[in-house]
mmCIF file of C-alpha atoms in Angstrom:
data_model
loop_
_atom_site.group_PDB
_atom_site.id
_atom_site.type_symbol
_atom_site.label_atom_id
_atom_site.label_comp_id
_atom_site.label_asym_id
_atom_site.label_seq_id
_atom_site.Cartn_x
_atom_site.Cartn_y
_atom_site.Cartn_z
ATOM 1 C CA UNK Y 88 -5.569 5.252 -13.853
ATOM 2 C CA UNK Y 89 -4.226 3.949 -17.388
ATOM 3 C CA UNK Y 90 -6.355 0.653 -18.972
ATOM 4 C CA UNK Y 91 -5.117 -2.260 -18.036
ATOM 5 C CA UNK Y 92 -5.693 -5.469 -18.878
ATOM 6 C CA UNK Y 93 -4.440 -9.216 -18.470
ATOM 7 C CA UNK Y 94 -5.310 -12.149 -20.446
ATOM 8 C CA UNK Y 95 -4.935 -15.180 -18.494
ATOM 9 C CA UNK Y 96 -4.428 -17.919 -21.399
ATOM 10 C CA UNK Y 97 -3.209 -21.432 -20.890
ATOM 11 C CA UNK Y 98 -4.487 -25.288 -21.061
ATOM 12 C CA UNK Y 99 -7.880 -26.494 -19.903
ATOM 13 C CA UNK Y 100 -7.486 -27.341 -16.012
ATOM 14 C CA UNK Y 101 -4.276 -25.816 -15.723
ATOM 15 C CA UNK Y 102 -5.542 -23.053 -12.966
ATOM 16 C CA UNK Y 103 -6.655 -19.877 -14.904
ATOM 17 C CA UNK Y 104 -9.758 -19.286 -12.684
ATOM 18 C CA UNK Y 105 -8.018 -20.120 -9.768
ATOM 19 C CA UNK Y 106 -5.304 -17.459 -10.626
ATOM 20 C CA UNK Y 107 -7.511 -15.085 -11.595
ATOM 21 C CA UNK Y 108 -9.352 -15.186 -8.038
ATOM 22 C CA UNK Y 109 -5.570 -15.022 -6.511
ATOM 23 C CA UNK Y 110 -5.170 -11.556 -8.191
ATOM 24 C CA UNK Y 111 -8.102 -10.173 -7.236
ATOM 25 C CA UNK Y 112 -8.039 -11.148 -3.886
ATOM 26 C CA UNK Y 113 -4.592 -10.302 -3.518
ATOM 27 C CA UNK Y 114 -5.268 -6.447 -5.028
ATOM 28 C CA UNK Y 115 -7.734 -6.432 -2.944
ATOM 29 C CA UNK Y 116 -5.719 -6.614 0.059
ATOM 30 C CA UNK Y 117 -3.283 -4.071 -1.053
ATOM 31 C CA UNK Y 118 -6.251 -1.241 -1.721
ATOM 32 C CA UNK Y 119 -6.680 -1.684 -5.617
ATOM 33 C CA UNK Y 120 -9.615 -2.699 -7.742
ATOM 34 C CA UNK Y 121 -9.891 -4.816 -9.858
ATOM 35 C CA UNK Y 122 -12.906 -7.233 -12.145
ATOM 36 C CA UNK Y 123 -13.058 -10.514 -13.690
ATOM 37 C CA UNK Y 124 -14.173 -10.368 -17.321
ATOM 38 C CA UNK Y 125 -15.339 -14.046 -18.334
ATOM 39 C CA UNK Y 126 -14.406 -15.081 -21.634
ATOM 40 C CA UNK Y 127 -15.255 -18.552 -21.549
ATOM 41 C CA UNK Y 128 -18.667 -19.101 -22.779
ATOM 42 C CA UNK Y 129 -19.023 -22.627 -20.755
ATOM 43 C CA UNK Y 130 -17.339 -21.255 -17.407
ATOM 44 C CA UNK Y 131 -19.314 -20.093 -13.546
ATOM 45 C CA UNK Y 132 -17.729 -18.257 -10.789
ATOM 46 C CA UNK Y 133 -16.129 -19.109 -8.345
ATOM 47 C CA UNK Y 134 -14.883 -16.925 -5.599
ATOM 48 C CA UNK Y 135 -15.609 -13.866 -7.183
ATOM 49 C CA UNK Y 136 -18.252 -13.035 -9.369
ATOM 50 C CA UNK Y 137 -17.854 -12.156 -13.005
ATOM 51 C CA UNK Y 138 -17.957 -8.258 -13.815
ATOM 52 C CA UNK Y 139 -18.288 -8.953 -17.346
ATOM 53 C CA UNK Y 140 -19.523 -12.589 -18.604
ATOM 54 C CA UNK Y 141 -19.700 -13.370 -21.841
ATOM 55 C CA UNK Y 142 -22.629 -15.883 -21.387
ATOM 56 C CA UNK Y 143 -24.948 -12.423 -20.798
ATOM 57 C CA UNK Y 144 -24.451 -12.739 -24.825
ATOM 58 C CA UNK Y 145 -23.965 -16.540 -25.852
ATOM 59 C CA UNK Y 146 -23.388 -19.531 -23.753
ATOM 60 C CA UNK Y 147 -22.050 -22.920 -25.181
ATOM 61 C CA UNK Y 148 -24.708 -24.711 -23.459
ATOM 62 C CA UNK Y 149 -27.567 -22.956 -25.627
ATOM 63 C CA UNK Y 150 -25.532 -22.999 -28.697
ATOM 64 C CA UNK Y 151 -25.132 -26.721 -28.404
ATOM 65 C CA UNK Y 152 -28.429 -27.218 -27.688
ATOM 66 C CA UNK Y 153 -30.015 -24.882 -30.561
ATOM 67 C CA UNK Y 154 -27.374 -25.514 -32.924
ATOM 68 C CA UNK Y 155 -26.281 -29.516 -32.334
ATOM 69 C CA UNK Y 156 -22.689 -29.023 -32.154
ATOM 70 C CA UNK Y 157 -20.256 -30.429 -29.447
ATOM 71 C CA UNK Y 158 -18.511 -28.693 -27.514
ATOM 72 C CA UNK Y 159 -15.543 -27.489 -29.370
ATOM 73 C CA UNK Y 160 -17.619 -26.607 -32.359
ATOM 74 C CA UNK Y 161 -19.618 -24.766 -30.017
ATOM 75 C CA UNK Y 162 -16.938 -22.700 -28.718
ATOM 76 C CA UNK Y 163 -15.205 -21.659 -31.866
ATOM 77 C CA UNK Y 164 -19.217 -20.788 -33.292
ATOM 78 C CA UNK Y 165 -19.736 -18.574 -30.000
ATOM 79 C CA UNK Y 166 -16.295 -16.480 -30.533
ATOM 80 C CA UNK Y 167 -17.324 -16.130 -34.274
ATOM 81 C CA UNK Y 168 -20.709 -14.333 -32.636
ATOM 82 C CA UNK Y 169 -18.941 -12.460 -30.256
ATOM 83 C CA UNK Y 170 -16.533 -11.428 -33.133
ATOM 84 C CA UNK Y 171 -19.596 -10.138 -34.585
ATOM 85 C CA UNK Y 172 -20.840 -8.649 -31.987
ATOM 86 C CA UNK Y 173 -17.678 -6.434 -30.057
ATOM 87 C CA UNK Y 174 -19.802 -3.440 -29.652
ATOM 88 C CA UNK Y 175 -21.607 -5.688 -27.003
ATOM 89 C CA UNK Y 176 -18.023 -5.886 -25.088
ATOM 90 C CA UNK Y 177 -17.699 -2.341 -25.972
ATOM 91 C CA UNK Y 178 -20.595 -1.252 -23.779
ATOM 92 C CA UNK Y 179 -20.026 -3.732 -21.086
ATOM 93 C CA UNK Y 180 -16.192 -2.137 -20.594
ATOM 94 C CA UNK Y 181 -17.290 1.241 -21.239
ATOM 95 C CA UNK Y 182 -19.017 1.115 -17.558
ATOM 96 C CA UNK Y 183 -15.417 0.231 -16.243
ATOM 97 C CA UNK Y 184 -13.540 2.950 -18.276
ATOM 98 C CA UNK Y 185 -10.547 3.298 -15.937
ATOM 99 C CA UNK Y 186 -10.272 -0.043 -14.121
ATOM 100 C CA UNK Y 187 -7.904 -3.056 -14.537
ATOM 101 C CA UNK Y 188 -9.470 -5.616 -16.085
ATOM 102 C CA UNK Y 189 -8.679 -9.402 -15.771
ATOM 103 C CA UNK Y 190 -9.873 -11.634 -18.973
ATOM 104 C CA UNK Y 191 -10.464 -15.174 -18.263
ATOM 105 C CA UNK Y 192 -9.857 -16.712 -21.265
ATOM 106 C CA UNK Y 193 -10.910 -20.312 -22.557
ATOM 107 C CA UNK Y 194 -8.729 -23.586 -21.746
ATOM 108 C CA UNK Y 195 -9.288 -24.325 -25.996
ATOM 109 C CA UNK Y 196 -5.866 -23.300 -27.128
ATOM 110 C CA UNK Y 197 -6.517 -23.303 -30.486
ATOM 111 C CA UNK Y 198 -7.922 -20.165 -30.000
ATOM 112 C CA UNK Y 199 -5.125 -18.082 -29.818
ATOM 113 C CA UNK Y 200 -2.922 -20.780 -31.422
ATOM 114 C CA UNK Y 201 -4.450 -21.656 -35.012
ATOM 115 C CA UNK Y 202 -7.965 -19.556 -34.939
ATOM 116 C CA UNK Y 203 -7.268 -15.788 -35.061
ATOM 117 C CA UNK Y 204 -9.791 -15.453 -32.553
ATOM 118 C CA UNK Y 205 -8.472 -14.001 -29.559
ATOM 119 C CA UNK Y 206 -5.756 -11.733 -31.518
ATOM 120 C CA UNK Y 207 -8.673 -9.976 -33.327
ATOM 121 C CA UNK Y 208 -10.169 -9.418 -30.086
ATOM 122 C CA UNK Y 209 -6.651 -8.017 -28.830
ATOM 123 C CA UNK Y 210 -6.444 -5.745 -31.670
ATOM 124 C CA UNK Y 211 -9.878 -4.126 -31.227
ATOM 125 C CA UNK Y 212 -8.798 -3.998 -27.301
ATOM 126 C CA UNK Y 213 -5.673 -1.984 -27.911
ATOM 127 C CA UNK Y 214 -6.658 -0.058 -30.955
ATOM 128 C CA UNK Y 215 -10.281 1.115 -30.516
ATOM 129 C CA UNK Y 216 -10.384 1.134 -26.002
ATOM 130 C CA UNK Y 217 -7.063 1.972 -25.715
ATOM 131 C CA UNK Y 218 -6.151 -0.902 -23.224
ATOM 132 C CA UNK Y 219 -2.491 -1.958 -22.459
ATOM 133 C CA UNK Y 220 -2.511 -5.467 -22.416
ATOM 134 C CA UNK Y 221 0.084 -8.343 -21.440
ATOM 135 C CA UNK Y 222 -0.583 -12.014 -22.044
ATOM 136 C CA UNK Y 223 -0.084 -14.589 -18.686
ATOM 137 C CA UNK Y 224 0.489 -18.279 -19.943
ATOM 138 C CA UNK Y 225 0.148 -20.816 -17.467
ATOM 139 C CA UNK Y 226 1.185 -24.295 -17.473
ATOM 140 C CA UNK Y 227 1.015 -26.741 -14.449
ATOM 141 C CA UNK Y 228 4.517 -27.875 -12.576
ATOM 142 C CA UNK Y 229 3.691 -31.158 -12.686
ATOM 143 C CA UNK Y 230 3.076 -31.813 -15.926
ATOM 144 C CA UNK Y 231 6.673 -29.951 -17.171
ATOM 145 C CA UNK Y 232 8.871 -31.818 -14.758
ATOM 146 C CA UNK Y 233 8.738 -34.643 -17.984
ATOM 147 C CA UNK Y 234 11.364 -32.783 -20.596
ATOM 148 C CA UNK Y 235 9.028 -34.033 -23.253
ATOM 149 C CA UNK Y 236 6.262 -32.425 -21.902
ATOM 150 C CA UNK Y 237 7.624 -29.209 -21.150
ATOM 151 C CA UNK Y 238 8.714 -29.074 -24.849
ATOM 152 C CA UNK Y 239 4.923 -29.470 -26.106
ATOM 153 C CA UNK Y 240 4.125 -26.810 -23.242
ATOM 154 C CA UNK Y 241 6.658 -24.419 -24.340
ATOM 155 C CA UNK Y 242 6.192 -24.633 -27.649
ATOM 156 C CA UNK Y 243 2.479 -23.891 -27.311
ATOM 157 C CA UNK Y 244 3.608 -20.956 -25.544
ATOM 158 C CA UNK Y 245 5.367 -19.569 -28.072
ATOM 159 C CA UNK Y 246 2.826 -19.900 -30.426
ATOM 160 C CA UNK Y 247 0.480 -17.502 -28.012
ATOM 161 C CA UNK Y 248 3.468 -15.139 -27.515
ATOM 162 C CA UNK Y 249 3.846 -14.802 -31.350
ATOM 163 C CA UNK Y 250 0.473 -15.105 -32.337
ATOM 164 C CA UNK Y 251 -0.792 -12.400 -29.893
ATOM 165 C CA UNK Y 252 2.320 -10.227 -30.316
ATOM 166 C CA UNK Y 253 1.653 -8.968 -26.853
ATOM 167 C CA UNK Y 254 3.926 -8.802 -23.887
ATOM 168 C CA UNK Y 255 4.327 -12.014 -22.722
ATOM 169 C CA UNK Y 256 4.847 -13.691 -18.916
ATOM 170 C CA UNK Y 257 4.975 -17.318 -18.412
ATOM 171 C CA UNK Y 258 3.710 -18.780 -15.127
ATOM 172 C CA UNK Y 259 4.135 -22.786 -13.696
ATOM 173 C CA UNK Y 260 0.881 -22.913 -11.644
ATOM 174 C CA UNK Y 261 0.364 -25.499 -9.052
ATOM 175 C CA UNK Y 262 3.531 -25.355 -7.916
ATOM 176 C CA UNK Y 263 2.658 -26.601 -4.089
ATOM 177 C CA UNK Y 264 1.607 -30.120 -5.602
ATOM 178 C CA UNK Y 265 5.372 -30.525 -6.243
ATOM 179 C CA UNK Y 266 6.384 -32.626 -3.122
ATOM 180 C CA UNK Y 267 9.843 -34.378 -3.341
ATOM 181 C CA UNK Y 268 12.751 -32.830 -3.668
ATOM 182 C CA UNK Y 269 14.174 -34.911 -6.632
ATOM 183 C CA UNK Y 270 10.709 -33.432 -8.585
ATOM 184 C CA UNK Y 271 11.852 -29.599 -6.997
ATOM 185 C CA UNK Y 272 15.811 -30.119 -8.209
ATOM 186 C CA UNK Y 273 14.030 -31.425 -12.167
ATOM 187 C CA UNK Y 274 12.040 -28.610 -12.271
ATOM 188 C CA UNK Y 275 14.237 -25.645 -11.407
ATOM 189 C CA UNK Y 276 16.094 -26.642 -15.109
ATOM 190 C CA UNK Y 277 12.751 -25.418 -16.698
ATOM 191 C CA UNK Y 278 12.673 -21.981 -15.259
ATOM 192 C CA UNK Y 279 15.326 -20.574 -17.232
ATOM 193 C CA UNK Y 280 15.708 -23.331 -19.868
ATOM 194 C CA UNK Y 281 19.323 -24.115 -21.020
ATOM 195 C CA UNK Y 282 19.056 -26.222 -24.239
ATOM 196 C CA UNK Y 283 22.321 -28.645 -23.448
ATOM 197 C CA UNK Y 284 20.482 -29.276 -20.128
ATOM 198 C CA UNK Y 285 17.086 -29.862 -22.189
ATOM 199 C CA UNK Y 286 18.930 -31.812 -24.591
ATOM 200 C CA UNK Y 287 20.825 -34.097 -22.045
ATOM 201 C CA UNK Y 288 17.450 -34.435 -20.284
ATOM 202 C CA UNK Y 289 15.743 -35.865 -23.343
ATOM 203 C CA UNK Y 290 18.441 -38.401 -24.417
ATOM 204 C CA UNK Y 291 17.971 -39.833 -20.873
ATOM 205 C CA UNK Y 292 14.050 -40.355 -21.237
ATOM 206 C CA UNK Y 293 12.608 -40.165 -24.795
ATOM 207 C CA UNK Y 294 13.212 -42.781 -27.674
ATOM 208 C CA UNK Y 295 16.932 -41.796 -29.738
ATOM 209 C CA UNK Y 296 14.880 -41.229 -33.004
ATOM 210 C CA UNK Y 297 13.776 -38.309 -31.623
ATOM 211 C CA UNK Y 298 17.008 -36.806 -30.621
ATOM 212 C CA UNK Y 299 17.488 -34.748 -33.518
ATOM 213 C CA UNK Y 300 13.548 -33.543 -33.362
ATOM 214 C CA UNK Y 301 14.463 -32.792 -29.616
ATOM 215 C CA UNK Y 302 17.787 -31.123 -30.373
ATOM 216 C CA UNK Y 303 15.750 -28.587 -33.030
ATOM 217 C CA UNK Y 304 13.278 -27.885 -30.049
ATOM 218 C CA UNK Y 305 15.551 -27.321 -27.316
ATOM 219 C CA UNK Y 306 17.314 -24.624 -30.029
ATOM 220 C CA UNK Y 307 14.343 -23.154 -30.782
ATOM 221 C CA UNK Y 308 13.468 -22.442 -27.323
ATOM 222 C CA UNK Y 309 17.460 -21.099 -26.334
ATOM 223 C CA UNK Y 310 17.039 -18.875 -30.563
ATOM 224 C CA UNK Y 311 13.290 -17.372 -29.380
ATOM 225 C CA UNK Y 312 15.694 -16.508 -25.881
ATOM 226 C CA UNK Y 313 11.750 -15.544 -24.165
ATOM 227 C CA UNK Y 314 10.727 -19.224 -22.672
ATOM 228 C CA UNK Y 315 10.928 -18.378 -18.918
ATOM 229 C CA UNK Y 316 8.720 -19.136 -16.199
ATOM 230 C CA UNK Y 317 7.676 -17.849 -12.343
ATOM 231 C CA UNK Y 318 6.046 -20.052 -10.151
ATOM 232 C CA UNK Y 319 3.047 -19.602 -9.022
ATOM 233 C CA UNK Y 320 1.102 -20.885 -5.551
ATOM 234 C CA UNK Y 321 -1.771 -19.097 -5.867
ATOM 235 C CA UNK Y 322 -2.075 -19.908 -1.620
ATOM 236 C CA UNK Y 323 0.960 -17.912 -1.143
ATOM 237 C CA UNK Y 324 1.067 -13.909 -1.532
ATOM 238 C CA UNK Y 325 4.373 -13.390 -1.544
ATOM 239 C CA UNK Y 326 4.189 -15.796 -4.868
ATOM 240 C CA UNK Y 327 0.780 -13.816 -6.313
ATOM 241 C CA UNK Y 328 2.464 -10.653 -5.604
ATOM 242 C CA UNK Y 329 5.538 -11.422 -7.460
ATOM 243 C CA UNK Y 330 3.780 -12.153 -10.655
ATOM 244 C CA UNK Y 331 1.554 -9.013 -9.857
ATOM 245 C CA UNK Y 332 4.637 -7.033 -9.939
ATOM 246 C CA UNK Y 333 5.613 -8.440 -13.516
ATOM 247 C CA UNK Y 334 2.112 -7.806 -14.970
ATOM 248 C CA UNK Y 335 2.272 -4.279 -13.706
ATOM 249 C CA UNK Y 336 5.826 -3.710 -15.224
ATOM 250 C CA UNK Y 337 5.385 -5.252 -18.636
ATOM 251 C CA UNK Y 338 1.665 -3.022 -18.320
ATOM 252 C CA UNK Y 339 3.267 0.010 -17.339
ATOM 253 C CA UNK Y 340 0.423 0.083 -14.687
ATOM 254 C CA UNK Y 341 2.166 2.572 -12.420
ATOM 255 C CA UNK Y 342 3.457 4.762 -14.958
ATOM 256 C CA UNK Y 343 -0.545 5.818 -15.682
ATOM 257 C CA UNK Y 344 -1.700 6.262 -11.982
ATOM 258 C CA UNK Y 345 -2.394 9.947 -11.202
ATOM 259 C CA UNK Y 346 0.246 11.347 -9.072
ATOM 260 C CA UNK Y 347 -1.110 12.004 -5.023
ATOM 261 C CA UNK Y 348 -0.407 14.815 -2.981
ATOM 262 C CA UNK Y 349 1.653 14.432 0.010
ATOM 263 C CA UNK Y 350 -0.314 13.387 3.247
ATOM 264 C CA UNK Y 351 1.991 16.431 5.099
ATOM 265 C CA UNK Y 352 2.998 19.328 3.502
ATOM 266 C CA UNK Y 353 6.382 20.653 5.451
ATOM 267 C CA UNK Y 354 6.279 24.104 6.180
ATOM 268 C CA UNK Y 355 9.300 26.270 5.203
ATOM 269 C CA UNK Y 356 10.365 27.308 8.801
ATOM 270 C CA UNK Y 357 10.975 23.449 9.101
ATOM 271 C CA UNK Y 358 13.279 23.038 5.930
#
């Protein structure tokens, strides 16, 4: 089995734990293995338990207690540690040399947005443990169904996607708390963005002065030609699968599994 590993990135409270327990529990059903590596510092389990936590090395509740930071200070000083410290991840992953590895990552974007934190970390992944990595970027439904919104969540996401430089899948979680159909019909435009649509939709809702502003976002999105989105309902495994399958393509996970021999070997006099 080829290293594999997904960083699940996105917004605080936007559903990366959640998703991350949906994979797992999902592979699990199909036969295949796979761990949760914690990356947030201030973050406890859930359904599953953490493999790999980075809190066995620095928490953000001692640092803010030893140190008197809050809590974003806190964060970016326990990166800068673990930064300091990657042999420590080195050892942990070396006991998992061949398995597919989920990273939960921290709901701070600035961390893979402004802070060349978590690209330095991807480097180190795919150039000294060999992993192949893809980046899932999650956003909740409700919140995009407001064009202006969606703009500040898309253009976050690019910002990971360029920043990272890693293959790059874009996921609307929460997608059951959409209810009405008028809310269903709005966000459908978002999946595939067309900027005249975008455009038209922000005329209708946000102050003129920003039309031209909107117009130069709504571009950008149709220039960068990458701002799509699945849906997620992390309830539903047809919906988990479907994303599974994406992650696995864009990881070439298949491509590294060992080939098996056939359960029944036909004997010649049958041919």
């Amino acid at each position: 089995m080829s290293r594999v590993g997904v960083l699940v990135l996105g917004p605080a409270g936007v559903g990366k734990s959640t998703f991350c327990n949906a994979i797992i529990s999902h592979m699990q059903t199909i036969g295949r293995r796979a761990h949760i590596v914690n990356l947030d510092p201030a973050a406890e389990p859930s359904k599953y338990e953490f493999t790999i936590d980075i809190r066995d090395l620095i928490s953000l509740e001692d640092v803010m207690e030893e140190l008197n930071l809050g809590p974003n200070g806190s964060l970016v000083y326990c990166f800068e540690y673990l930064l300091n410290n990657l042999d420590w991840l080195d050892e942990e992953i070396g006991d998992y040399n061949d398995e597919y590895l989920i990273f939960d990552c921290p709901g701070q974007i600035e961390l893979y947005t402004h802070i060349p934190v978590l690209p330095t970390i991807v480097r180190h992944l795919q150039n000294q443990l060999n992993f192949n990595l893809c980046a899932v970027y999650l956003l909740e439904a409700p919140f995009v169904i407001d064009t202006s919104k969606f703009f500040s969540g898309a253009l976050s996401a690019m910002s990971a996607m360029i920043l990272l430089e890693l293959p790059h899948i874009n996921v609307l979680s929460k997608i059951d708390l959409i209810k009405d159909e008028y809310s269903k019909k709005k966000l459908k435009r978002f999946l595939n963005p067309d900027p005249t649509l975008l455009i038209d939709s922000a005329k209708e809702s946000v102050n003129p002065k920003f039309d031209r502003l909107n117009e130069s976002i709504a571009n950008l999105v149709d220039d960068f030609g990458m701002v799509q989105f699945l849906t997620l309902e992390s309830k539903n495994p047809e919906s988990v699968s479907t994303i599974l399958s994406y992650i696995d393509d864009v990881t070439q996970w298949a491509e590294g599994q060992e080939p098996k021999e056939p359960n029944d070997q036909v004997e010649i006099d049958d041919l």
